[in-house]
Amino acid sequence: AQKVTQAQTEISVVEKEDVTLDCVYETRDTTYYLFWYKQPPSGELVFLIRRNSFDEQNEISGRYSWNFQKSTSSFNFTITASQVVDSAVYFCALSEYNDMRFGAGTRLTVKP
Amino acid sequence: DAGITQSPRHKVTETGTPVTLRCHQTENHRYMYWYRQDPGHGLRLIHYSYGVKDTDKGEVSDGYSVSRSKTEDFLLTLESATSSQTSVYFCAISEGYRGNEQFFGPGTRLTVL
């Protein structure tokens, strides 16, 4: 069965620090998709990125970057120069077929 | 933002009463999903729909039923609510399956006393 583990329950950093959120997944399928979602204090879920299993290129979007490594079944998310507005719960998710399995989430607090 | 609304946004009910949550989309997406969010569990899939009248169970479907009579509406029913169903419920939509990003509604906070 597919499974997503986000071992870091809570992380607290000071503004401008870099922070990496870890995501480890388990799957027996060769074709799958990985996602990151952000849930700010207001409660909505915001899609951040999708990556398929055949594309191991790292991606950078502004201060956000993602490192996908099939060898270690990890899809880690780094925020560079964190800001208070980055405070949120971040979810990693894995999709094999029609469903999506989410990790338990990592709560990131960025202090001014 | 994807046009997804959920109603009601908040509900308090008593154990044993039936409850129906509604998800409405204006995007004409084929796939719709119901999740529940609980601390320590992230989001877990309850049921999903891949077309009008076509639904299937998710990871935590016991105690829930769904219906989809129109493309735009997906209903989640708790036939007899229990305290363990106290949760935040999210509806999501996607254009396709397997790898398409899902867009989420604002959520419904349900409290079963």
Coordinates of N, CA and C in Angstrom, one line a residue:
Chain A
A1 N 0.8 -1.2 0.0 CA 0.0 0.0 0.0 C 0.9 1.3 0.0
Q2 N 0.4 2.3 -0.6 CA 1.2 3.5 -0.7 C 1.1 4.2 0.7
K3 N 2.2 4.9 1.0 CA 2.3 5.6 2.3 C 3.2 6.8 2.2
V4 N 2.8 7.8 2.9 CA 3.7 9.0 3.0 C 4.0 9.3 4.4
T5 N 5.3 9.6 4.7 CA 5.7 9.9 6.0 C 6.4 11.3 6.0
Q6 N 5.8 12.1 6.9 CA 6.4 13.4 7.2 C 6.8 13.3 8.6
A7 N 8.1 13.0 8.9 CA 8.5 12.8 10.2 C 8.6 14.0 11.1
Q8 N 8.7 15.2 10.5 CA 8.8 16.4 11.3 C 7.3 16.9 11.6
T9 N 6.9 16.8 12.8 CA 5.6 17.2 13.1 C 5.5 18.8 13.2
E10 N 6.5 19.4 13.8 CA 6.5 20.8 13.9 C 8.0 21.3 13.7
I11 N 8.1 22.4 13.1 CA 9.4 23.1 12.9 C 9.2 24.6 13.2
S12 N 10.1 25.1 13.9 CA 10.1 26.6 14.2 C 11.4 27.2 13.8
V13 N 11.4 28.2 13.0 CA 12.6 28.9 12.6 C 12.4 30.4 12.7
V14 N 13.5 31.1 12.7 CA 13.4 32.6 12.7 C 13.5 33.1 11.3
E15 N 12.8 34.1 11.0 CA 12.7 34.7 9.7 C 14.1 34.8 9.0
K16 N 14.2 34.5 7.7 CA 15.4 34.5 6.9 C 16.2 33.2 7.0
E17 N 15.8 32.4 7.9 CA 16.5 31.1 7.9 C 16.0 30.2 6.8
D18 N 16.8 29.3 6.3 CA 16.4 28.3 5.3 C 15.8 27.1 6.1
V19 N 14.8 26.4 5.5 CA 14.2 25.3 6.2 C 13.8 24.2 5.2
T20 N 14.1 23.0 5.6 CA 13.7 21.9 4.7 C 12.7 21.0 5.4
L21 N 11.6 20.7 4.6 CA 10.6 19.8 5.1 C 10.8 18.5 4.4
D22 N 10.8 17.4 5.2 CA 11.1 16.1 4.7 C 9.8 15.3 4.3
C23 N 9.9 14.5 3.3 CA 8.8 13.7 2.8 C 9.4 12.4 2.3
V24 N 9.0 11.3 2.9 CA 9.4 10.0 2.4 C 8.2 9.2 2.0
Y25 N 8.2 8.5 0.9 CA 7.0 7.8 0.5 C 7.3 6.3 0.2
E26 N 6.3 5.5 0.2 CA 6.4 4.1 -0.2 C 5.4 3.8 -1.2
T27 N 5.8 3.1 -2.3 CA 4.9 2.7 -3.3 C 5.5 1.5 -4.1
R28 N 4.7 0.6 -4.6 CA 5.2 -0.5 -5.4 C 5.0 -0.2 -6.9
D29 N 4.3 0.9 -7.2 CA 4.1 1.2 -8.6 C 5.3 2.0 -9.2
T30 N 5.5 1.8 -10.5 CA 6.6 2.5 -11.1 C 6.1 3.9 -11.6
T31 N 4.8 4.0 -11.8 CA 4.3 5.3 -12.2 C 3.5 5.9 -11.0
Y32 N 3.9 7.1 -10.6 CA 3.2 7.7 -9.5 C 3.5 9.2 -9.5
Y33 N 2.8 9.9 -8.7 CA 2.9 11.4 -8.7 C 3.0 11.9 -7.3
L34 N 3.8 12.9 -7.1 CA 4.0 13.4 -5.8 C 3.6 14.9 -5.8
F35 N 3.1 15.3 -4.7 CA 2.6 16.7 -4.5 C 3.0 17.3 -3.2
W36 N 3.0 18.6 -3.2 CA 3.1 19.4 -2.0 C 1.9 20.4 -2.0
Y37 N 1.2 20.5 -0.8 CA 0.2 21.4 -0.6 C 0.5 22.2 0.7
K38 N 0.0 23.5 0.7 CA 0.2 24.3 1.8 C -1.2 24.7 2.4
Q39 N -1.2 24.6 3.8 CA -2.5 25.0 4.4 C -2.2 26.1 5.4
P40 N -2.4 27.4 5.0 CA -2.1 28.5 5.9 C -3.1 28.5 7.1
P41 N -2.9 29.4 8.1 CA -3.8 29.4 9.2 C -5.3 29.7 8.8
S42 N -5.6 30.2 7.7 CA -6.9 30.4 7.2 C -7.6 29.1 6.9
G43 N -6.9 28.1 6.7 CA -7.5 26.7 6.5 C -7.6 26.2 5.1
E44 N -7.5 27.0 4.1 CA -7.6 26.4 2.8 C -6.4 25.7 2.4
L45 N -6.5 24.8 1.4 CA -5.4 24.0 0.9 C -5.0 24.5 -0.4
V46 N -3.7 24.8 -0.5 CA -3.2 25.5 -1.7 C -2.2 24.5 -2.4
F47 N -2.4 24.2 -3.6 CA -1.5 23.3 -4.4 C -0.2 24.1 -4.7
L48 N 0.9 23.4 -4.4 CA 2.3 24.0 -4.7 C 3.0 23.4 -5.9
I49 N 3.0 22.1 -5.9 CA 3.8 21.4 -7.0 C 3.4 20.0 -7.2
R50 N 3.6 19.5 -8.4 CA 3.4 18.1 -8.8 C 4.6 17.6 -9.5
R51 N 5.0 16.4 -9.2 CA 6.1 15.8 -9.8 C 5.8 14.4 -10.2
N52 N 6.1 13.9 -11.4 CA 5.8 12.5 -11.7 C 7.1 11.7 -11.5
S53 N 6.9 10.4 -11.4 CA 8.0 9.5 -11.0 C 9.1 9.4 -12.1
F54 N 8.9 9.9 -13.3 CA 9.9 9.8 -14.3 C 10.7 11.1 -14.4
D55 N 10.4 12.0 -13.6 CA 11.1 13.3 -13.7 C 11.8 13.6 -12.4
E56 N 13.0 13.3 -12.4 CA 13.8 13.6 -11.1 C 14.5 14.9 -11.1
Q57 N 14.2 15.7 -12.0 CA 14.8 17.1 -12.0 C 14.3 17.9 -10.8
N58 N 15.2 18.5 -10.1 CA 14.8 19.4 -9.0 C 14.1 20.6 -9.6
E59 N 13.3 21.2 -8.8 CA 12.6 22.4 -9.3 C 12.7 23.5 -8.3
I60 N 12.8 24.7 -8.9 CA 12.9 25.9 -8.1 C 11.8 26.9 -8.5
S61 N 11.1 27.5 -7.6 CA 10.2 28.5 -7.9 C 10.3 29.6 -6.8
G62 N 11.0 30.6 -7.2 CA 11.3 31.7 -6.2 C 12.1 31.2 -5.0
R63 N 11.5 31.3 -3.9 CA 12.2 30.9 -2.6 C 12.0 29.4 -2.3
Y64 N 11.1 28.8 -3.1 CA 10.8 27.4 -2.9 C 11.6 26.5 -3.9
S65 N 12.1 25.4 -3.3 CA 12.7 24.4 -4.2 C 12.3 23.0 -3.7
W66 N 12.4 22.0 -4.6 CA 12.0 20.7 -4.3 C 13.1 19.7 -4.8
N67 N 13.4 18.7 -4.0 CA 14.4 17.8 -4.3 C 13.8 16.4 -4.3
F68 N 13.7 15.8 -5.5 CA 13.1 14.5 -5.7 C 14.2 13.4 -5.9
Q69 N 14.2 12.5 -5.0 CA 15.3 11.4 -5.2 C 14.6 10.0 -5.1
K70 N 14.5 9.4 -6.2 CA 13.9 8.0 -6.2 C 14.7 7.0 -5.4
S71 N 16.0 7.2 -5.4 CA 16.9 6.2 -4.7 C 16.6 6.2 -3.2
T72 N 16.1 7.3 -2.7 CA 15.8 7.3 -1.2 C 14.3 7.5 -1.0
S73 N 13.5 7.4 -2.1 CA 12.1 7.6 -2.0 C 11.7 8.9 -1.2
S74 N 12.3 10.0 -1.6 CA 12.1 11.2 -0.8 C 11.8 12.3 -1.8
F75 N 11.0 13.3 -1.3 CA 10.6 14.4 -2.1 C 10.5 15.6 -1.1
N76 N 11.7 16.2 -0.9 CA 11.9 17.2 0.2 C 11.6 18.6 -0.4
F77 N 11.2 19.5 0.5 CA 10.8 20.8 0.1 C 11.6 21.8 1.0
T78 N 12.3 22.7 0.3 CA 13.1 23.7 1.0 C 12.6 25.1 0.7
I79 N 12.5 25.8 1.8 CA 12.1 27.3 1.7 C 13.4 28.0 2.1
T80 N 13.8 28.9 1.2 CA 15.0 29.7 1.4 C 14.6 31.1 1.9
A81 N 15.4 31.5 2.8 CA 15.1 32.9 3.4 C 13.6 33.0 3.8
S82 N 13.2 32.1 4.8 CA 11.8 32.0 5.2 C 11.3 33.4 5.6
Q83 N 9.9 33.5 5.5 CA 9.2 34.7 5.9 C 8.1 34.3 6.8
V84 N 7.6 35.2 7.5 CA 6.4 35.0 8.4 C 5.2 34.4 7.6
V85 N 5.0 34.9 6.4 CA 3.9 34.4 5.6 C 4.0 32.9 5.2
D86 N 5.2 32.3 5.4 CA 5.4 30.9 5.1 C 4.9 30.0 6.2
S87 N 4.5 30.6 7.3 CA 3.9 29.9 8.4 C 2.6 29.2 8.0
A88 N 2.6 27.8 8.1 CA 1.5 27.0 7.6 C 1.8 25.6 7.9
V89 N 0.8 24.8 7.6 CA 1.0 23.3 7.6 C 1.2 22.9 6.2
Y90 N 2.3 22.1 6.0 CA 2.6 21.7 4.7 C 2.4 20.1 4.6
F91 N 1.7 19.7 3.5 CA 1.4 18.3 3.3 C 2.1 17.8 2.0
C92 N 2.7 16.7 2.2 CA 3.2 15.9 1.0 C 2.2 14.9 0.7
A93 N 2.0 14.6 -0.6 CA 1.0 13.6 -1.0 C 1.5 12.7 -2.1
L94 N 1.0 11.5 -2.2 CA 1.4 10.6 -3.2 C 0.1 10.1 -4.0
S95 N 0.1 10.0 -5.3 CA -1.0 9.5 -6.0 C -0.5 8.4 -7.0
E96 N -1.2 7.3 -6.9 CA -0.9 6.2 -7.8 C -2.1 6.1 -8.8
Y97 N -3.3 6.0 -8.4 CA -4.4 5.9 -9.2 C -5.4 7.0 -9.0
N98 N -6.6 6.8 -8.7 CA -7.6 7.9 -8.5 C -7.5 8.5 -7.2
D99 N -6.8 7.9 -6.2 CA -6.8 8.5 -4.9 C -5.5 9.1 -4.6
M100 N -5.4 9.9 -3.6 CA -4.2 10.6 -3.2 C -4.0 10.3 -1.7
R101 N -2.8 9.9 -1.3 CA -2.5 9.7 0.1 C -1.7 10.8 0.6
F102 N -2.1 11.4 1.7 CA -1.4 12.5 2.3 C -0.6 12.1 3.5
G103 N 0.5 12.8 3.7 CA 1.3 12.6 5.0 C 0.5 13.4 6.1
A104 N 1.0 13.2 7.3 CA 0.3 13.9 8.4 C 0.5 15.4 8.5
G105 N 1.5 15.8 7.7 CA 1.7 17.3 7.7 C 2.8 17.7 8.6
T106 N 3.5 18.8 8.2 CA 4.5 19.5 9.1 C 4.1 20.9 9.3
R107 N 3.9 21.3 10.6 CA 3.6 22.6 10.9 C 4.8 23.5 11.0
L108 N 4.9 24.5 10.1 CA 6.1 25.4 10.1 C 5.7 26.7 10.7
T109 N 6.4 27.1 11.7 CA 6.2 28.4 12.3 C 7.5 29.3 12.0
V110 N 7.3 30.4 11.4 CA 8.4 31.3 11.1 C 8.2 32.5 12.0
K111 N 9.2 32.8 12.9 CA 9.1 33.9 13.8 C 9.8 35.1 13.3
P112 N 9.2 36.3 13.6 CA 9.9 37.5 13.1 C 11.2 37.8 13.9
Chain B
D1 N -8.7 31.1 -8.7 CA -9.1 30.0 -7.8 C -10.2 29.2 -8.4
A2 N -10.1 27.8 -8.2 CA -11.1 26.9 -8.7 C -12.4 27.3 -8.0
G3 N -13.5 27.2 -8.8 CA -14.8 27.5 -8.2 C -15.4 26.3 -7.4
I4 N -15.1 26.2 -6.2 CA -15.6 25.2 -5.3 C -16.2 25.8 -4.1
T5 N -17.4 25.4 -3.8 CA -18.0 25.9 -2.5 C -18.5 24.7 -1.8
Q6 N -18.5 24.8 -0.5 CA -19.0 23.8 0.4 C -20.1 24.4 1.3
S7 N -21.1 23.6 1.6 CA -22.1 24.1 2.5 C -22.6 22.9 3.4
P8 N -22.9 23.2 4.7 CA -22.6 24.4 5.4 C -21.1 24.5 5.6
R9 N -20.6 25.6 6.1 CA -19.2 25.8 6.5 C -19.0 25.3 7.9
H10 N -20.0 25.4 8.7 CA -19.9 24.9 10.1 C -21.2 24.2 10.5
K11 N -21.1 23.1 11.2 CA -22.3 22.5 11.7 C -22.0 21.8 13.0
V12 N -23.0 21.9 13.9 CA -23.0 21.2 15.1 C -24.2 20.3 15.2
T13 N -24.0 19.1 15.4 CA -25.2 18.2 15.4 C -25.0 17.2 16.6
E14 N -26.0 16.4 16.8 CA -26.0 15.4 17.9 C -25.8 14.0 17.3
T15 N -25.3 13.2 18.2 CA -25.1 11.8 17.8 C -26.4 11.1 17.4
G16 N -26.3 10.4 16.3 CA -27.5 9.7 15.8 C -28.3 10.4 14.7
T17 N -28.0 11.7 14.5 CA -28.8 12.4 13.5 C -28.1 12.3 12.2
P18 N -28.9 12.4 11.1 CA -28.3 12.3 9.7 C -27.8 13.7 9.4
V19 N -26.7 13.7 8.6 CA -26.1 15.0 8.2 C -25.7 14.9 6.7
T20 N -26.0 15.9 6.0 CA -25.5 15.9 4.6 C -24.7 17.2 4.3
L21 N -23.5 17.0 3.7 CA -22.7 18.1 3.3 C -22.7 18.2 1.8
R22 N -22.6 19.4 1.3 CA -22.7 19.6 -0.1 C -21.4 20.2 -0.6
C23 N -21.0 19.7 -1.8 CA -19.9 20.3 -2.5 C -20.4 20.7 -3.9
H24 N -20.2 22.0 -4.3 CA -20.6 22.5 -5.6 C -19.4 23.1 -6.3
Q25 N -19.3 22.7 -7.6 CA -18.2 23.2 -8.4 C -18.7 23.9 -9.7
T26 N -18.0 24.8 -10.1 CA -18.4 25.5 -11.4 C -17.3 25.3 -12.5
E27 N -16.4 24.3 -12.3 CA -15.3 24.1 -13.2 C -15.6 23.0 -14.2
N28 N -16.7 22.3 -14.0 CA -17.1 21.2 -14.9 C -16.0 20.0 -14.9
H29 N -15.4 19.9 -13.7 CA -14.4 18.8 -13.6 C -15.1 17.5 -13.4
R30 N -14.5 16.4 -14.0 CA -15.1 15.1 -13.9 C -15.0 14.5 -12.5
Y31 N -13.8 14.7 -11.9 CA -13.6 14.0 -10.6 C -13.8 14.9 -9.4
M32 N -14.5 14.3 -8.4 CA -14.7 15.0 -7.2 C -14.4 14.0 -6.0
Y33 N -14.0 14.6 -4.9 CA -13.5 13.8 -3.8 C -14.0 14.4 -2.5
W34 N -14.2 13.5 -1.5 CA -14.4 14.0 -0.1 C -13.3 13.4 0.8
Y35 N -12.7 14.4 1.5 CA -11.7 14.0 2.5 C -12.1 14.5 3.9
R36 N -11.5 13.8 4.9 CA -11.6 14.4 6.2 C -10.2 14.6 6.7
Q37 N -10.1 15.7 7.5 CA -8.8 16.1 8.1 C -8.9 16.0 9.6
D38 N -8.0 15.2 10.1 CA -7.9 15.1 11.6 C -6.4 15.2 12.0
P39 N -6.2 15.8 13.2 CA -4.8 16.0 13.7 C -4.1 14.7 13.7
G40 N -2.8 14.7 13.1 CA -2.0 13.5 13.1 C -2.2 12.6 12.0
H41 N -3.3 12.9 11.2 CA -3.6 12.0 10.0 C -3.6 12.7 8.7
G42 N -3.3 13.9 8.7 CA -3.4 14.6 7.4 C -4.8 14.5 6.8
L43 N -4.9 14.4 5.5 CA -6.2 14.2 4.9 C -6.4 12.8 4.5
R44 N -7.6 12.3 4.7 CA -7.9 10.9 4.3 C -9.1 10.8 3.4
L45 N -9.0 10.1 2.3 CA -10.1 10.0 1.4 C -11.2 9.2 1.9
I46 N -12.4 9.8 1.7 CA -13.7 9.1 2.2 C -14.3 8.4 1.0
H47 N -14.7 9.1 0.0 CA -15.2 8.6 -1.2 C -14.8 9.5 -2.4
Y48 N -14.9 9.0 -3.6 CA -14.7 9.9 -4.7 C -15.6 9.5 -5.8
S49 N -15.7 10.4 -6.8 CA -16.6 10.2 -7.9 C -15.9 10.5 -9.2
Y50 N -16.1 9.6 -10.2 CA -15.4 9.8 -11.5 C -16.4 10.1 -12.6
G51 N -17.6 10.5 -12.2 CA -18.6 10.9 -13.1 C -20.0 10.9 -12.5
V52 N -21.0 11.4 -13.2 CA -22.4 11.4 -12.6 C -22.8 9.9 -12.3
K53 N -23.2 9.7 -11.1 CA -23.7 8.4 -10.6 C -22.5 7.4 -10.5
D54 N -21.3 7.8 -10.7 CA -20.2 6.9 -10.6 C -19.3 7.3 -9.4
T55 N -19.4 6.4 -8.4 CA -18.6 6.7 -7.1 C -17.9 5.5 -6.7
D56 N -16.9 5.7 -5.8 CA -16.2 4.6 -5.3 C -15.7 4.9 -3.9
K57 N -15.3 3.9 -3.1 CA -14.9 4.1 -1.7 C -13.4 4.5 -1.6
G58 N -13.1 5.3 -0.6 CA -11.8 5.6 -0.3 C -11.3 4.9 0.9
E59 N -10.3 5.4 1.5 CA -9.6 4.8 2.7 C -10.5 4.7 3.9
V60 N -11.4 5.6 4.2 CA -12.1 5.7 5.4 C -13.6 5.9 5.1
S61 N -14.2 5.0 4.4 CA -15.6 5.1 3.9 C -16.7 4.6 4.8
D62 N -16.3 3.9 5.8 CA -17.3 3.3 6.7 C -18.1 4.4 7.4
G63 N -19.4 4.4 7.4 CA -20.3 5.3 8.0 C -20.7 6.5 7.1
Y64 N -20.2 6.5 5.9 CA -20.4 7.6 5.0 C -21.0 7.0 3.7
S65 N -21.9 7.8 3.1 CA -22.3 7.5 1.7 C -22.3 8.8 0.9
V66 N -22.3 8.7 -0.4 CA -22.2 9.8 -1.3 C -23.1 9.6 -2.5
S67 N -23.4 10.8 -3.1 CA -24.2 10.7 -4.3 C -23.8 11.9 -5.2
R68 N -23.9 11.6 -6.5 CA -23.6 12.6 -7.5 C -24.6 12.5 -8.7
S69 N -25.6 13.3 -8.6 CA -26.7 13.3 -9.6 C -26.4 14.3 -10.7
K70 N -25.5 15.3 -10.5 CA -25.2 16.3 -11.5 C -23.6 16.4 -11.4
T71 N -23.1 16.8 -12.5 CA -21.6 17.0 -12.6 C -21.2 18.0 -11.5
E72 N -21.9 19.0 -11.2 CA -21.4 20.1 -10.3 C -21.6 19.8 -8.9
D73 N -22.4 18.8 -8.5 CA -22.7 18.6 -7.1 C -22.3 17.2 -6.6
F74 N -21.7 17.2 -5.4 CA -21.3 15.9 -4.8 C -21.6 16.0 -3.3
L75 N -22.5 15.1 -2.9 CA -23.1 15.1 -1.6 C -22.4 14.0 -0.7
L76 N -22.1 14.4 0.5 CA -21.6 13.4 1.5 C -22.6 13.3 2.6
T77 N -23.1 12.1 2.9 CA -24.1 11.9 3.9 C -23.5 11.0 5.0
L78 N -23.7 11.5 6.3 CA -23.5 10.7 7.5 C -24.9 10.2 7.9
E79 N -25.2 8.9 7.7 CA -26.5 8.4 8.0 C -26.9 8.6 9.4
S80 N -26.0 8.3 10.3 CA -26.2 8.4 11.7 C -24.9 8.9 12.4
A81 N -24.8 10.2 12.6 CA -23.5 10.8 13.0 C -23.0 10.2 14.3
T82 N -21.7 10.0 14.4 CA -21.1 9.6 15.7 C -20.0 10.6 16.0
S83 N -19.6 10.6 17.3 CA -18.6 11.6 17.7 C -17.3 11.4 17.0
S84 N -17.0 10.2 16.6 CA -15.7 10.0 15.8 C -15.7 10.6 14.4
Q85 N -16.9 11.1 14.0 CA -17.0 11.8 12.7 C -16.8 13.3 12.9
T86 N -16.6 13.7 14.1 CA -16.2 15.1 14.3 C -14.9 15.4 13.5
S87 N -14.9 16.3 12.6 CA -13.7 16.5 11.8 C -13.9 17.7 10.9
V88 N -12.9 18.1 10.1 CA -13.1 19.0 9.1 C -13.1 18.3 7.7
Y89 N -14.1 18.6 7.0 CA -14.4 17.8 5.7 C -14.0 18.7 4.5
F90 N -13.2 18.2 3.6 CA -12.8 19.0 2.4 C -13.3 18.2 1.2
C91 N -13.9 19.0 0.3 CA -14.2 18.5 -1.0 C -13.1 19.0 -2.0
A92 N -12.8 18.1 -3.0 CA -11.8 18.5 -4.0 C -12.3 18.1 -5.3
I93 N -11.7 18.7 -6.3 CA -12.0 18.4 -7.7 C -10.7 18.3 -8.5
S94 N -10.8 17.5 -9.6 CA -9.7 17.4 -10.5 C -10.2 17.2 -11.9
E95 N -9.4 17.6 -12.9 CA -9.9 17.5 -14.2 C -9.7 16.1 -14.7
G96 N -8.7 15.4 -14.3 CA -8.5 14.0 -14.7 C -8.1 13.2 -13.5
Y97 N -7.6 12.0 -13.8 CA -7.2 11.2 -12.7 C -5.7 10.9 -12.7
R98 N -5.3 10.2 -11.7 CA -3.9 9.8 -11.7 C -2.9 10.9 -12.0
G99 N -2.7 11.7 -11.1 CA -1.6 12.7 -11.3 C -2.1 14.1 -11.5
N100 N -3.4 14.3 -11.7 CA -3.8 15.6 -11.9 C -3.9 16.3 -10.5
E101 N -3.5 17.5 -10.4 CA -3.6 18.2 -9.1 C -5.1 18.3 -8.7
Q102 N -5.3 18.2 -7.4 CA -6.7 18.4 -6.9 C -6.8 19.8 -6.3
F103 N -7.9 20.4 -6.5 CA -8.2 21.7 -6.0 C -9.3 21.6 -4.9
F104 N -9.0 22.2 -3.8 CA -9.9 22.0 -2.6 C -10.8 23.1 -2.4
G105 N -12.0 22.7 -1.8 CA -12.9 23.7 -1.3 C -12.5 24.2 0.0
P106 N -13.2 25.2 0.6 CA -12.9 25.8 1.9 C -13.0 25.0 3.1
G107 N -13.7 23.9 3.0 CA -13.8 23.0 4.2 C -15.1 23.2 4.9
T108 N -15.6 22.2 5.6 CA -16.7 22.2 6.5 C -16.3 21.6 7.9
R109 N -16.5 22.4 8.9 CA -16.1 21.9 10.3 C -17.4 21.4 10.9
L110 N -17.4 20.0 11.1 CA -18.5 19.3 11.7 C -18.2 18.9 13.1
T111 N -19.1 19.2 14.0 CA -18.9 18.7 15.4 C -20.1 17.9 15.7
V112 N -19.9 16.7 16.2 CA -20.9 15.8 16.6 C -20.9 15.6 18.1
L113 N -21.9 16.1 18.8 CA -21.9 16.0 20.2 C -22.5 14.7 20.8

